[in-house]
Structure formats: C-alpha cells, structure tokens
PDB file of C-alpha atoms in Angstrom:
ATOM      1  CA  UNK D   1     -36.267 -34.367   6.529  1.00  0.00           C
ATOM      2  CA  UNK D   2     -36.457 -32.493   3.134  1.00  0.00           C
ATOM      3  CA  UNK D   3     -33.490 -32.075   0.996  1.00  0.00           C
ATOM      4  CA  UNK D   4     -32.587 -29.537  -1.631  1.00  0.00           C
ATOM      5  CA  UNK D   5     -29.829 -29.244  -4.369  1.00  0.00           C
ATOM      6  CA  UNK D   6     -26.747 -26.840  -3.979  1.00  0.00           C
ATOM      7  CA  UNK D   7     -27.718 -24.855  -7.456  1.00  0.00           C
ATOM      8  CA  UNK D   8     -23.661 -23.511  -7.564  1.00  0.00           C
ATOM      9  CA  UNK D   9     -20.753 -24.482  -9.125  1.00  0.00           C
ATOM     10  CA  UNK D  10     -19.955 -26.984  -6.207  1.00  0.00           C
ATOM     11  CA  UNK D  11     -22.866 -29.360  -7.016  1.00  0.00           C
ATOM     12  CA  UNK D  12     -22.526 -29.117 -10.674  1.00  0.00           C
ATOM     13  CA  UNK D  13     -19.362 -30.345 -10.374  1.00  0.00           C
ATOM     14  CA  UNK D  14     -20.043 -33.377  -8.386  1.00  0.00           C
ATOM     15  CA  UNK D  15     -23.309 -34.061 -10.049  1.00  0.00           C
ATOM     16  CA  UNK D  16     -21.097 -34.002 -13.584  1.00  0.00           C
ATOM     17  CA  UNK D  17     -18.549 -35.950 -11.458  1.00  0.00           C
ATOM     18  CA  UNK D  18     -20.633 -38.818 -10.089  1.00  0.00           C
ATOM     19  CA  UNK D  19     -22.287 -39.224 -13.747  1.00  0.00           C
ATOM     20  CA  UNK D  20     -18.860 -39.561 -15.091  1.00  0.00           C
ATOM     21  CA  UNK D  21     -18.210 -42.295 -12.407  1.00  0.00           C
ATOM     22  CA  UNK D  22     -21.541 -44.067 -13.054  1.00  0.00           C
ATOM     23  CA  UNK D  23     -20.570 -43.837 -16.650  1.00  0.00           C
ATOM     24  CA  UNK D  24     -17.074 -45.585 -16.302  1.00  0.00           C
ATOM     25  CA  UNK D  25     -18.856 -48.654 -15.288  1.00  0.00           C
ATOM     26  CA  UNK D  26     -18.977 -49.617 -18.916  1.00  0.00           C
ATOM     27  CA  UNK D  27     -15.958 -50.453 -20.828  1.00  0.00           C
ATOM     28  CA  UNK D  28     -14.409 -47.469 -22.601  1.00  0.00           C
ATOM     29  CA  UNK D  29     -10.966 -46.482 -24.172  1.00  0.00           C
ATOM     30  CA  UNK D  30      -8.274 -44.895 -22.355  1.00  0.00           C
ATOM     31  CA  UNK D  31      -8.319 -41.579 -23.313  1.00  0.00           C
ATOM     32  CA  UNK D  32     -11.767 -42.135 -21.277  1.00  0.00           C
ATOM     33  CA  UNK D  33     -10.163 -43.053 -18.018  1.00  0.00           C
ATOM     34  CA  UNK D  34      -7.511 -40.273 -18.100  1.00  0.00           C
ATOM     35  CA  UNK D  35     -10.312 -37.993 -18.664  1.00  0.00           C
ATOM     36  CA  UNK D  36     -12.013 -39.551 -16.052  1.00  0.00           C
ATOM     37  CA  UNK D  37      -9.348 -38.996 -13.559  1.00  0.00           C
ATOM     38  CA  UNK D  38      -8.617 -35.683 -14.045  1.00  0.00           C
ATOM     39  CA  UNK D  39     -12.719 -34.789 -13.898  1.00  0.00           C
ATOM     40  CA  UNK D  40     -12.763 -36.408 -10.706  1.00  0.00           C
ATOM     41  CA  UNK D  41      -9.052 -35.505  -8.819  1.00  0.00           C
ATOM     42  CA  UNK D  42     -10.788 -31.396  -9.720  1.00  0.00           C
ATOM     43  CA  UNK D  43     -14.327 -32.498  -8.301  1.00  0.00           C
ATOM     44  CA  UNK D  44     -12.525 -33.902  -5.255  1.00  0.00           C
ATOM     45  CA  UNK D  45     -10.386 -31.361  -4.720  1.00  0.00           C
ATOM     46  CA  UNK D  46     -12.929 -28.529  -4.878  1.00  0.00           C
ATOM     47  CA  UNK D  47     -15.144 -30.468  -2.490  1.00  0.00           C
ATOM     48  CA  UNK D  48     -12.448 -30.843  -0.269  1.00  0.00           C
ATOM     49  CA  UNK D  49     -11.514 -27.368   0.278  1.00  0.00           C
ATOM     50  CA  UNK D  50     -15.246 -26.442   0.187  1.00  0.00           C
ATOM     51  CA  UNK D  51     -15.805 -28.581   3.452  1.00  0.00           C
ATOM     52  CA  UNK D  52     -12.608 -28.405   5.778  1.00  0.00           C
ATOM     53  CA  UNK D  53     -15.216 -27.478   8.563  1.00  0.00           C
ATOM     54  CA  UNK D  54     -16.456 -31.063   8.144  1.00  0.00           C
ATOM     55  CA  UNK D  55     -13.664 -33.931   8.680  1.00  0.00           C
ATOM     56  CA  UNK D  56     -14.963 -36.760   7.728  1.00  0.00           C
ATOM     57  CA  UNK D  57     -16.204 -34.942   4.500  1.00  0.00           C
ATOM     58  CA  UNK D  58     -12.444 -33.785   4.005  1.00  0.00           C
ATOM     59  CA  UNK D  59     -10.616 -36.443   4.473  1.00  0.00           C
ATOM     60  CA  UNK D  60     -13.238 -38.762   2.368  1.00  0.00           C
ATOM     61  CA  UNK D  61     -12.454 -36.175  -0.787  1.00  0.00           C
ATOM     62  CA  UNK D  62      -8.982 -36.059  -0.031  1.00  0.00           C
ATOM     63  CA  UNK D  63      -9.025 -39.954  -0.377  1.00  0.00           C
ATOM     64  CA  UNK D  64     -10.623 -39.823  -3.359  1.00  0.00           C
ATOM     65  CA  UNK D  65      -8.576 -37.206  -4.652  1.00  0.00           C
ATOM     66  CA  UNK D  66      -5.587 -39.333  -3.949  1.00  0.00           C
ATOM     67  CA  UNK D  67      -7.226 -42.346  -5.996  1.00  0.00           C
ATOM     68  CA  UNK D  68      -8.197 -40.666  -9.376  1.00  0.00           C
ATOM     69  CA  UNK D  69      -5.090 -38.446  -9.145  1.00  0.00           C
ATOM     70  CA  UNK D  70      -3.548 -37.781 -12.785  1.00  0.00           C
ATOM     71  CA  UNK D  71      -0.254 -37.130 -12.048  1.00  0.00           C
ATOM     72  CA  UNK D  72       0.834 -39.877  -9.432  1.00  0.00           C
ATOM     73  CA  UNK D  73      -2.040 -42.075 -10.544  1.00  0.00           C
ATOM     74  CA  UNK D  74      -2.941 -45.569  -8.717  1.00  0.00           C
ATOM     75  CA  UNK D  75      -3.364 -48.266 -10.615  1.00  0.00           C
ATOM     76  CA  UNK D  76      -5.241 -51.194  -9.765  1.00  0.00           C
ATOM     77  CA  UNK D  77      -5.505 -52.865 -13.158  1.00  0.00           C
ATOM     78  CA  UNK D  78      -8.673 -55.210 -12.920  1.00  0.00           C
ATOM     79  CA  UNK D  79     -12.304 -53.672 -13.624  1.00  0.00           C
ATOM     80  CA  UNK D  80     -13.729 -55.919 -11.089  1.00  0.00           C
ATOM     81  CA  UNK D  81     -11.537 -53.799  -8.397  1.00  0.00           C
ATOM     82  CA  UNK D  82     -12.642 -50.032  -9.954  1.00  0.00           C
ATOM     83  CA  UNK D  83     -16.323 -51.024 -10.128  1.00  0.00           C
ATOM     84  CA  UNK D  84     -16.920 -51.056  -6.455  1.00  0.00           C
ATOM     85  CA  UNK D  85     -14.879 -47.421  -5.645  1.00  0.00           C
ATOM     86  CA  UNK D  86     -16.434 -46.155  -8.882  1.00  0.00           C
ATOM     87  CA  UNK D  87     -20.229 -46.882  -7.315  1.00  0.00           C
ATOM     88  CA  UNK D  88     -19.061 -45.417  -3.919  1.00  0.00           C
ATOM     89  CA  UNK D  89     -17.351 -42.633  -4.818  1.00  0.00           C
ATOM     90  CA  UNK D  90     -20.559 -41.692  -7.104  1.00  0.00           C
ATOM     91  CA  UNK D  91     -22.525 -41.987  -4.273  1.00  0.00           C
ATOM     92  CA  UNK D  92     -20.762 -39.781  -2.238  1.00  0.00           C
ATOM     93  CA  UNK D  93     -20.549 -37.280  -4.503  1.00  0.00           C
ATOM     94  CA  UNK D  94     -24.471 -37.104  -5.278  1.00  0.00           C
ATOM     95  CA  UNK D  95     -24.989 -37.563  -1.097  1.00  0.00           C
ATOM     96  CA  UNK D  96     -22.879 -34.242  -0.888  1.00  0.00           C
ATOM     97  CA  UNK D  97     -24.740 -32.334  -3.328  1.00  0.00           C
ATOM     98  CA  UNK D  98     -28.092 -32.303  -1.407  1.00  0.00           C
ATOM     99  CA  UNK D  99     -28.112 -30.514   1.785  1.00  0.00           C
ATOM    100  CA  UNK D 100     -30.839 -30.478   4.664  1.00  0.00           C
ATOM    101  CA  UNK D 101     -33.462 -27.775   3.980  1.00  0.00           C
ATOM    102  CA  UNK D 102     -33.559 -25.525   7.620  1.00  0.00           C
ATOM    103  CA  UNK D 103     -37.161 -25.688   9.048  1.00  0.00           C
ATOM    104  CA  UNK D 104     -38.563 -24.038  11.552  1.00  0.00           C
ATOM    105  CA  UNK D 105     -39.318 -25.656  14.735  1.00  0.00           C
ATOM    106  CA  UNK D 106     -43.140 -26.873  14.951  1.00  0.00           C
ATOM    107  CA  UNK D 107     -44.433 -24.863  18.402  1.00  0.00           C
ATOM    108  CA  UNK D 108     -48.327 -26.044  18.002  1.00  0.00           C
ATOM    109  CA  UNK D 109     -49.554 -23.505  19.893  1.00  0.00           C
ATOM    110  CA  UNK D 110     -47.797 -20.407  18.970  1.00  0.00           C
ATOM    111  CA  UNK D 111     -49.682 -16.896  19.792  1.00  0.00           C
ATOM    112  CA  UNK D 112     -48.850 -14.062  17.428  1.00  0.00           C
ATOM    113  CA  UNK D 113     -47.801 -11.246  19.266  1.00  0.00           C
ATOM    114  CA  UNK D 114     -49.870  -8.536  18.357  1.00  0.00           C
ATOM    115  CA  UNK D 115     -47.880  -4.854  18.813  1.00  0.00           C
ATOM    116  CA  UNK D 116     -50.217  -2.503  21.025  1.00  0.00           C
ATOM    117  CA  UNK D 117     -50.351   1.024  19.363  1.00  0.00           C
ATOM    118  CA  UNK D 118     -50.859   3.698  22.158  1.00  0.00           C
ATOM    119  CA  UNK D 119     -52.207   6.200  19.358  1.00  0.00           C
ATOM    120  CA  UNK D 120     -51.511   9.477  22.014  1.00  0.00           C
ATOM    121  CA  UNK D 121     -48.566   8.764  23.440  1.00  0.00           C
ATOM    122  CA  UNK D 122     -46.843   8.831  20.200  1.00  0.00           C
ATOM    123  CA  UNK D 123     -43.036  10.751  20.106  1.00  0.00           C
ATOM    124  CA  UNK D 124     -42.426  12.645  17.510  1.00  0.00           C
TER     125      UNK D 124
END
C-alpha cells in the first residue's frame, strides 16, 4: 500500500502541529505551552471538521481539541503525564496527513479493446 502527503493547508497544519508536539517533549517556558495549546486546539479543530465523514477520526480530534484547549484548558501538572498524550497525539496527526494512493486493480490479463473503424459506413 503506497502512501502520499495531503500537499494543502490541512496537512501543513498537522505536520507543523505534530512537530510542535514532538518538540514539547523538552522542557520549555510557558509562554511555550500556551503557544503550544493554541497551535494544536486550531490543528484539531480544522481536522475535525475536515473529517466528520469519518467518526473515529472526529471524535479522536475533538478529544484532542478538548485537551490542548486555551480557553478552558486541562491541566494535568506533571511532565511525566503530558509526555505520553504529547507522543500520541503527534502520531496521529502525522498518521492523518498521509492518505492511501488509489491504484488500479491488477487484471493480468487485460486485452485492449481495439475500436473497429468501418471507413465507408461513416455518417456525416
């Protein structure tokens, strides 16, 4: 199965959002976090409403949405706790960015049709 990147907005956004997730791994400052959050509730949000066809794709995105949301925001105030959701929520971002290419179905013996031309009984 071959895969290919979304070149559009969508998958810039959660390429950008899953590097800013990988990122937060390290220790940073605050102003970090809160940026962090707000990146991340925008990714989620636009993913969201880019998939409500899928559900388990929504309501994954919504669920990150509600954890890095900036203006309710959860706190769970040990790094050992945000490590873990920061890894998986990376992933999932970067697993929804690359899409199954569409191939055509291998028929190994398939005869080209050739179109007969009847030359004199041509309409004008």
């Amino acid at each position: 199965m071959e895969y290919a990147f979304q070149k559009d907005f969508y998958g810039y956004m959660a390429v950008s959002c899953a590097l800013a997730l990988i990122i937060a791994i390290f220790p940073f400052e605050g102003w970090f976090y809160d940026y962090l959050r707000l990146l991340v509730f925008i990714g989620a949000v636009l993913t969201a409403t880019k998939s409500l066809k899928k559900p388990f794709v929504l309501l994954s995105f919504v669920l990150i949405a509600y954890l890095f949301n900036p203006i309710f925001p959860v706190h769970l105030y040990q790094k050992s706790i945000w490590f873990p959701v920061d890894v998986i929520c990376a992933l999932m971002f970067m697993a929804n960015t690359f899409r199954t290419k569409k191939t055509e179905p291998f028929i190994p013996y398939k005869r080209k049709k050739t179109i007969k031309s009847y030359g004199r009984d041509r309409k004008y």
